[in-house]
Coordinates of C-alpha atoms in Angstrom, one line a residue:
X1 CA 75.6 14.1 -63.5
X2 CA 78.7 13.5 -61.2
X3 CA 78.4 10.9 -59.2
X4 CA 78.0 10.8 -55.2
X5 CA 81.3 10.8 -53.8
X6 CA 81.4 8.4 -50.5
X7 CA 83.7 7.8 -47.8
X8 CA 83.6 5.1 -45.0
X9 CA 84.5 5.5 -41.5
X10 CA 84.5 1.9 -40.0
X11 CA 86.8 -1.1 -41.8
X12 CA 84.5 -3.8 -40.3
X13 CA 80.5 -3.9 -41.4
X14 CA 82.0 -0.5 -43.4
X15 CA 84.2 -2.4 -45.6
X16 CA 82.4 -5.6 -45.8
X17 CA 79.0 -4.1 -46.7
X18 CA 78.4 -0.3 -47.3
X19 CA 81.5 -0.5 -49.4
X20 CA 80.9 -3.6 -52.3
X21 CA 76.7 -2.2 -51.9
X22 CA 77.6 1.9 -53.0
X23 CA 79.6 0.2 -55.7
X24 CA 76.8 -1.4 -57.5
X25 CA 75.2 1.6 -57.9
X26 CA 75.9 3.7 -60.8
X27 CA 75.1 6.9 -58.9
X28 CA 77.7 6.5 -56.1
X29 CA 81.7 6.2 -55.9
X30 CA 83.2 5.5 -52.7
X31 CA 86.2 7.9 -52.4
X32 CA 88.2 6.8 -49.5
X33 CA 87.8 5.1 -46.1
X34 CA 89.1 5.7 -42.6
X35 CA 89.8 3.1 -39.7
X36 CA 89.0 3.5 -36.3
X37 CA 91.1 0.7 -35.0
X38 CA 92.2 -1.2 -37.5
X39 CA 95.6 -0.1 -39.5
X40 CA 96.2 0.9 -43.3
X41 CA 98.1 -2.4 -44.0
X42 CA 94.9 -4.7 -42.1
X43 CA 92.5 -2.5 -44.6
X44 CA 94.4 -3.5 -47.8
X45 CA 92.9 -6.9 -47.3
X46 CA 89.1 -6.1 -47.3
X47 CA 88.0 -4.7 -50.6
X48 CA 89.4 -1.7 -50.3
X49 CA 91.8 -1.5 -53.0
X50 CA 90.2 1.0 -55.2
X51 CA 89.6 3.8 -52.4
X52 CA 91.9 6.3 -50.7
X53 CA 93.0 4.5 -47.2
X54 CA 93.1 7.1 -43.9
X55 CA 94.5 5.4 -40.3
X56 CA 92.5 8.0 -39.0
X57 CA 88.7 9.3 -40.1
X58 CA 89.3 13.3 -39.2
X59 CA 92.1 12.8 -41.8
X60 CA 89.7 11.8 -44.1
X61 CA 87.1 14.5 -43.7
X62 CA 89.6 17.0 -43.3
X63 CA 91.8 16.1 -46.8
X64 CA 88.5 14.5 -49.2
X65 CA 86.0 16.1 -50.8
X66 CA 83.3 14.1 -50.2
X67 CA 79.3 14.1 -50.9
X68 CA 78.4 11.5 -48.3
X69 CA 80.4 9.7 -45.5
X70 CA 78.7 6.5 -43.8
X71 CA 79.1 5.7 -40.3
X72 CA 79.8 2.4 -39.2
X73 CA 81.6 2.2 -35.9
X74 CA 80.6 1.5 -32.2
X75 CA 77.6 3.4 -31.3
X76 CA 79.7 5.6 -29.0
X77 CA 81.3 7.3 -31.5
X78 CA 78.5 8.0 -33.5
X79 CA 77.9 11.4 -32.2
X80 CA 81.5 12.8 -32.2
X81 CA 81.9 11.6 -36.3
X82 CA 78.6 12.8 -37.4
X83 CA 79.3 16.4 -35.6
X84 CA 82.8 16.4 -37.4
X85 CA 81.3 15.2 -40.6
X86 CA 78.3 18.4 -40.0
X87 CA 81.1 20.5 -39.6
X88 CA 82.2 20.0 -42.7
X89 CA 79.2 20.3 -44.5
X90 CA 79.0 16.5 -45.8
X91 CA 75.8 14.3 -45.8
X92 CA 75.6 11.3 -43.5
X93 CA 74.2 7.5 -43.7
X94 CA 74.7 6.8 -40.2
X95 CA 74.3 3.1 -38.4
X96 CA 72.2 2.5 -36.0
X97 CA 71.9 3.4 -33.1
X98 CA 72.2 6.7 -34.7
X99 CA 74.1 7.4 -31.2
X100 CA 74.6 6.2 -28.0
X101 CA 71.6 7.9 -25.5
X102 CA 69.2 11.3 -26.7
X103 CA 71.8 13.5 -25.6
X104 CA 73.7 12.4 -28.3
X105 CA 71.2 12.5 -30.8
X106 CA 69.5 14.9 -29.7
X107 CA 72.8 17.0 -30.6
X108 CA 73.5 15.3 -33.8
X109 CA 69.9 16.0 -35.0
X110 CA 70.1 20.3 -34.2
X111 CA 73.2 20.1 -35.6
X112 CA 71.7 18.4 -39.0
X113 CA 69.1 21.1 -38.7
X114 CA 71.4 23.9 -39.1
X115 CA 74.0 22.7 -41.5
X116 CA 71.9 22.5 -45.1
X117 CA 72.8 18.8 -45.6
X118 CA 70.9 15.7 -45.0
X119 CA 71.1 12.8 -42.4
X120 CA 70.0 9.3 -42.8
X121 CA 70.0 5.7 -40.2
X122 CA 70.7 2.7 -41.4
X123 CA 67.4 1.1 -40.1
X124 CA 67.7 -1.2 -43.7
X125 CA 65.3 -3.6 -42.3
X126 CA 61.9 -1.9 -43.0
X127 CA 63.0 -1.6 -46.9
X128 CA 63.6 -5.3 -47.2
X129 CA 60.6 -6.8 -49.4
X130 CA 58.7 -8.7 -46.9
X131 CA 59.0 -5.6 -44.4
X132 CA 57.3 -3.3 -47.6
X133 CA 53.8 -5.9 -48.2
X134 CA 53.4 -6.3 -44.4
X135 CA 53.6 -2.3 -44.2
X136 CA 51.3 -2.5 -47.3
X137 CA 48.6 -4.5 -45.8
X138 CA 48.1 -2.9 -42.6
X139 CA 47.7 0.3 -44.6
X140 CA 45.2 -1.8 -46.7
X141 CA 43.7 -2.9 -43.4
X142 CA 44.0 -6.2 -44.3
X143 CA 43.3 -7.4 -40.6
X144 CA 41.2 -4.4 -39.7
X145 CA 41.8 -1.9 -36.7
X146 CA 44.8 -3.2 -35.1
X147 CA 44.3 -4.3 -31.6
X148 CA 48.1 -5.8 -30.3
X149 CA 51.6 -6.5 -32.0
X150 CA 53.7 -9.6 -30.7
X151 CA 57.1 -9.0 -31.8
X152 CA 59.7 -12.0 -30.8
X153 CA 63.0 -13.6 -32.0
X154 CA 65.4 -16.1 -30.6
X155 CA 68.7 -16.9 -31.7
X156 CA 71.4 -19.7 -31.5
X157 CA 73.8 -17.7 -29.5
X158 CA 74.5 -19.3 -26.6
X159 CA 78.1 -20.9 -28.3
X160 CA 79.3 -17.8 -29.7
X161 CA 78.9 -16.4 -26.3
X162 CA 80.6 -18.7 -24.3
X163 CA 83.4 -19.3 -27.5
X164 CA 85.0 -16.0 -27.6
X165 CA 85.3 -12.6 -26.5
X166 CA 82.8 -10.2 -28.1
X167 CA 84.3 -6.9 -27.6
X168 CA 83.2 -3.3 -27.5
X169 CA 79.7 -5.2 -27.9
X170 CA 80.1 -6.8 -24.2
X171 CA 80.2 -3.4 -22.9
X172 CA 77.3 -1.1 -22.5
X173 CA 79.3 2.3 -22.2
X174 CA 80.4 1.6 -26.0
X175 CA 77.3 1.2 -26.8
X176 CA 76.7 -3.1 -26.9
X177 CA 74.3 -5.4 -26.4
X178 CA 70.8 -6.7 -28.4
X179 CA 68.5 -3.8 -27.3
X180 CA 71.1 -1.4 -29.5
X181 CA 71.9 -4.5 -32.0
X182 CA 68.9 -5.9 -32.9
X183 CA 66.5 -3.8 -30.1
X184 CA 66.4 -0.4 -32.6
X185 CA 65.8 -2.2 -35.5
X186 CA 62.3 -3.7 -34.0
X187 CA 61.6 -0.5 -32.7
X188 CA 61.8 1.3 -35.7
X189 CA 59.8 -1.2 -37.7
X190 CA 56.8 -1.2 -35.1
X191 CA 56.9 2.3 -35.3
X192 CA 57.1 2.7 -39.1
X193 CA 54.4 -0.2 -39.2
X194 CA 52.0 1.7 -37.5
X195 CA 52.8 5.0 -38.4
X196 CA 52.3 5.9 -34.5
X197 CA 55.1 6.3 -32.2
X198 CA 55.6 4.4 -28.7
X199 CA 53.8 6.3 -25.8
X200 CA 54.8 3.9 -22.6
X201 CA 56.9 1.1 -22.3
X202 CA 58.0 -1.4 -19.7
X203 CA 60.8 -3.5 -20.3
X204 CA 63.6 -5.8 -18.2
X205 CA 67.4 -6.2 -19.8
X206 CA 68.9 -9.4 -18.8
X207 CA 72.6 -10.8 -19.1
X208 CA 72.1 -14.0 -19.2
X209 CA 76.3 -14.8 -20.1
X210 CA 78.0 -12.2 -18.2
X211 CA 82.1 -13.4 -18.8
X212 CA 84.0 -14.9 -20.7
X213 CA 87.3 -16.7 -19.9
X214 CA 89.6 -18.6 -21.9
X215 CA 91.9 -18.6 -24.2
X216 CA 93.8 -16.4 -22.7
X217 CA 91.2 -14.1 -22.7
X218 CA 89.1 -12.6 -19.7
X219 CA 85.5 -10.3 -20.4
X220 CA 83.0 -9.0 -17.8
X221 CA 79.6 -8.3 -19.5
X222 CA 77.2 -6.1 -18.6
X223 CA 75.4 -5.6 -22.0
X224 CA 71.7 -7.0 -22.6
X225 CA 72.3 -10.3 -24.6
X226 CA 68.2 -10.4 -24.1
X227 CA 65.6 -7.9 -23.5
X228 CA 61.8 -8.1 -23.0
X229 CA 59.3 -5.0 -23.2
X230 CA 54.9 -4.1 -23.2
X231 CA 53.6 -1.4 -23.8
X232 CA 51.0 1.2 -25.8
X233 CA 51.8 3.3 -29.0
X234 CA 50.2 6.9 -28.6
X235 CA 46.8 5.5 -30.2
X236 CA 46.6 2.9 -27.9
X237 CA 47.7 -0.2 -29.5
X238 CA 49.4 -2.5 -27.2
X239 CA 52.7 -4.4 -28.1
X240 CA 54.9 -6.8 -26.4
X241 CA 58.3 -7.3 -27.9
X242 CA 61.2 -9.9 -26.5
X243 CA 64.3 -11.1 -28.0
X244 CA 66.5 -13.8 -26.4
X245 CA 70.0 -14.2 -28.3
X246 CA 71.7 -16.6 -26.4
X247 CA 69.7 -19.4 -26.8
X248 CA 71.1 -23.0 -27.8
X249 CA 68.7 -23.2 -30.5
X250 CA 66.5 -20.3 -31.1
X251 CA 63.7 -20.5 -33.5
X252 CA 64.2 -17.0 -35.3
X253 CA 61.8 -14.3 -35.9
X254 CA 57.9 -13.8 -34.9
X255 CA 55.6 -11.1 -36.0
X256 CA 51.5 -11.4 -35.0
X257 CA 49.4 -9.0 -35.5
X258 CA 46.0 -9.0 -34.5
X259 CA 43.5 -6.7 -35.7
X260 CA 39.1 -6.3 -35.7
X261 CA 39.5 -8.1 -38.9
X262 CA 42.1 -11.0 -38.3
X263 CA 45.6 -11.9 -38.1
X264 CA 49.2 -11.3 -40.0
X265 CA 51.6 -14.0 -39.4
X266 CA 55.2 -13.1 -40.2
X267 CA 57.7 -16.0 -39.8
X268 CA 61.8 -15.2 -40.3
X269 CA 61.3 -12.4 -42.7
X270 CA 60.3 -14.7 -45.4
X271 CA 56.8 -16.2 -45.0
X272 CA 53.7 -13.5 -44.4
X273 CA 50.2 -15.8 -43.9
X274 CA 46.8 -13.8 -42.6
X275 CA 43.6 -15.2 -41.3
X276 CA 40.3 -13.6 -41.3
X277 CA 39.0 -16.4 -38.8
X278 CA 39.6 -19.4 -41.1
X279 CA 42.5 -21.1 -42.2
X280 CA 45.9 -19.1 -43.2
X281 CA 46.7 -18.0 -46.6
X282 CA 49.9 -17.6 -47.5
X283 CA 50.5 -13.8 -49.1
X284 CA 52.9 -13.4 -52.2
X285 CA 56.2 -11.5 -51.5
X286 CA 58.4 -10.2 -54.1
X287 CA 62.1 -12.2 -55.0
X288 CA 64.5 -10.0 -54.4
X289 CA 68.0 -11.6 -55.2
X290 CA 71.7 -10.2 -54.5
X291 CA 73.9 -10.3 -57.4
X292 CA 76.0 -13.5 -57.8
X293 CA 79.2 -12.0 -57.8
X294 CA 78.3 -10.2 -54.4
X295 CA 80.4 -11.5 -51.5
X296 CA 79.1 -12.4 -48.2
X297 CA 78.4 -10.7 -46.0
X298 CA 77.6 -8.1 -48.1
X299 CA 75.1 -10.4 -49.6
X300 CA 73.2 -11.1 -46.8
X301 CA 72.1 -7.6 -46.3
X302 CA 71.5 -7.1 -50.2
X303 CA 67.6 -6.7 -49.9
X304 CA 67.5 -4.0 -47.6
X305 CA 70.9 -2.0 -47.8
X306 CA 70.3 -1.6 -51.7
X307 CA 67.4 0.0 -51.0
X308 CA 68.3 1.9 -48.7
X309 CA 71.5 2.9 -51.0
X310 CA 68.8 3.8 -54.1
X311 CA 66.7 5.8 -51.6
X312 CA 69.5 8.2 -50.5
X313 CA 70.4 8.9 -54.0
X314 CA 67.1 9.9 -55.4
X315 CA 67.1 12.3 -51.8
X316 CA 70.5 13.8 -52.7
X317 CA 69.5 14.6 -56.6
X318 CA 66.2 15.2 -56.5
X319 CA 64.6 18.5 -55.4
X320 CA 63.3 19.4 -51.9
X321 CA 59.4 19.3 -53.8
X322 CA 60.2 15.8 -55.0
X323 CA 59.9 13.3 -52.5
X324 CA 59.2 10.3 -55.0
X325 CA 60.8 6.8 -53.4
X326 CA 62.2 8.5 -50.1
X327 CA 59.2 7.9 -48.1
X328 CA 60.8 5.0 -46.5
X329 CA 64.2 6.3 -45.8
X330 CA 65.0 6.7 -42.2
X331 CA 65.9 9.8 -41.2
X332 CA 68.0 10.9 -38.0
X333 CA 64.6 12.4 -36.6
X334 CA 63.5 8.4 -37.1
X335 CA 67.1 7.7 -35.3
X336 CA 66.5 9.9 -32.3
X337 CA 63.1 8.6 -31.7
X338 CA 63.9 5.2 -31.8
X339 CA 66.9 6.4 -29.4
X340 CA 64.5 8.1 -26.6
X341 CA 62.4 4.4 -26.9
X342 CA 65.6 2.7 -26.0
X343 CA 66.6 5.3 -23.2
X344 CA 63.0 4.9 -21.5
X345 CA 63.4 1.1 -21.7
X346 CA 66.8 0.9 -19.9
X347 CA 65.5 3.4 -17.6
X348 CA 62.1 1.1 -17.1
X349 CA 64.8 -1.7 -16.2
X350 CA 66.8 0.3 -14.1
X351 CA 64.1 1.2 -12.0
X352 CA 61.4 -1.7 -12.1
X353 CA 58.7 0.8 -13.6
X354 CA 56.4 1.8 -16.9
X355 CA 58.3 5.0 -18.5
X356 CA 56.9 7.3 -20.8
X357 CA 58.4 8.5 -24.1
X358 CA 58.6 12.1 -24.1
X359 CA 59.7 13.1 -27.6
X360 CA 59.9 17.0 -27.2
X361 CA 63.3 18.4 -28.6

């Protein structure tokens, strides 16, 4: 079979990750990539040598024939790319957010509807290893009927804040901040977790290092660098979810959840431990290691994006009956719910009050 012909819109996480990841798999050849900012001559430098080069990405969808393009530029361009790359009948891998508020996705996803290809996010995080047993022991009901999800991370980003300008990700109209970042990628995990989606939620965005100034640089903020949210998931399970980024020294990741049975302790996406009212056992998670010839930073997101990689292959050969390994692939319906979660939180912000989720199309 030929293989899956790729093109990359986005030089950055594009050219650093999605690129060096589709070419360890046999089933895929990226084609070409496109900047958005960034110049032919900048691009020569990141790995790209064996690909066509566009300065412009509707070059490259107009002049390649391509299987699949991926998507990895600032959320506010999500929408207009994807339609363009619908348009021309090509499948997408999209990252997330898959767009920039439900307008957007809402359009992107009818527009997938009606063009006989298929869409995919990047939410890569549910496919890592650890993310896969905890998903395997709540459906086990290793803790029982679960009762209430604490979700939580802090981060050590208090210097990079206040060190240099961050960019399109200061601003919330190009689609910044951690509830976009970091925000969708808990969302979709509680949600794929529990196989239930999130009926209510009340949540505050804070900017808690609004400028920057200094070397000879100036930047207002108004994207979330933290964001705290409660709330039920349409069987009633509550949840309370908070990430703080800029934190001198943050203490990483924290999953609990506490079921009629006991409790599943998840620690920085390594370490899983569950009580059923005694002491903690650890639980076994598989190794999964990145090649050693794989650069960083594409090494870093090796466990998940390579799954995520192998699952869209076996969706683009296999036949609409044969769903076998793309259970777990997110799809842009997964995208634009995750999406109307997000809206209903900054609207809960905005407005000081408990929004519900309505997820009719």
């Amino acid at each position: 079979m030929a293989k899956i012909r790729v093109g990359v819109i986005g030089t950055g996480f594009g050219a650093s990750v999605h690129v060096p990841i589709f070419a360890l798999h046999e089933g895929f050849e990226v084609k070409s990539a496109a900047s958005v900012h960034r110049g032919i001559t900048e691009m020569k430098g990141r790995g790209l040598a064996a690909a066509t080069l566009y300065p412009d990405w509707r070059q490259m969808l107009e002049q390649e024939n391509l299987d699949l393009v991926t998507i990895a530029s600032a959320p506010d361009r999500h929408c207009e790319m994807a339609l363009a790359a619908l348009q021309q009948g090509v499948n997408i891998l999209c990252e997330k957010p898959l767009g920039h508020s439900a307008d957007q996705t809402r359009r992107m996803l009818h527009a997938l509807d009606h063009s006989g290809v298929q869409g995919f996010v990047n939410f890569q995080w549910r496919l890592t290893p650890v993310r896969q047993r905890i998903k395997e022991l709540l459906r086990q009901k290793a803790v029982g009927e679960i009762q209430h999800i604490k979700y939580q991370g802090s981060f050590s980003g208090y210097q990079s804040l206040i060190s240099a300008p961050r960019g399109w990700e200061a601003r919330r109209s190009s689609g910044g901040g951690m509830l976009y970042a970091i925000g969708s990628h808990m969302i979709d995990s509680l949600m794929w977790w529990m196989e239930e989606r999130i009926a209510t939620v009340y949540a505050e965005l804070n900017t808690h290092v609004p400028r920057y100034e200094g070397n000879n640089a100036f930047e207002i903020r108004d994207a979330d660098d933290a964001f705290t949210a409660i709330g039920q998931l349409e069987n009633g399970v509550s949840f309370a979810m908070d990430l703080f980024y800029p934190a001198v020294q943050g203490n990483g990741w924290l999953l609990e959840v506490f079921g009629t049975r006991g409790t599943l302790h998840m620690k920085n996406d390594r370490e899983i431990s569950i009580s059923n009212g005694g002491d903690y056992r650890e639980v076994a998670v598989p190794d999964c290691h990145p090649p050693e010839s794989l650069p960083s930073p594409a090494s870093l997101y090796y466990n998940g994006f390579s799954q995520m990689v192998e699952g869209i292959y076996r969706a683009l050969t296999k036949t609409k009956t044969d769903t076998s390994g793309q259970r777990d692939v997110p799809t842009f319906l997964e995208g634009h719910q995750v999406q109307l979660v997000m809206d209903a939180m900054l609207l809960s912000s905005t407005e000081g009050r408990r929004v519900s989720v309505d997820y009719s199309l």
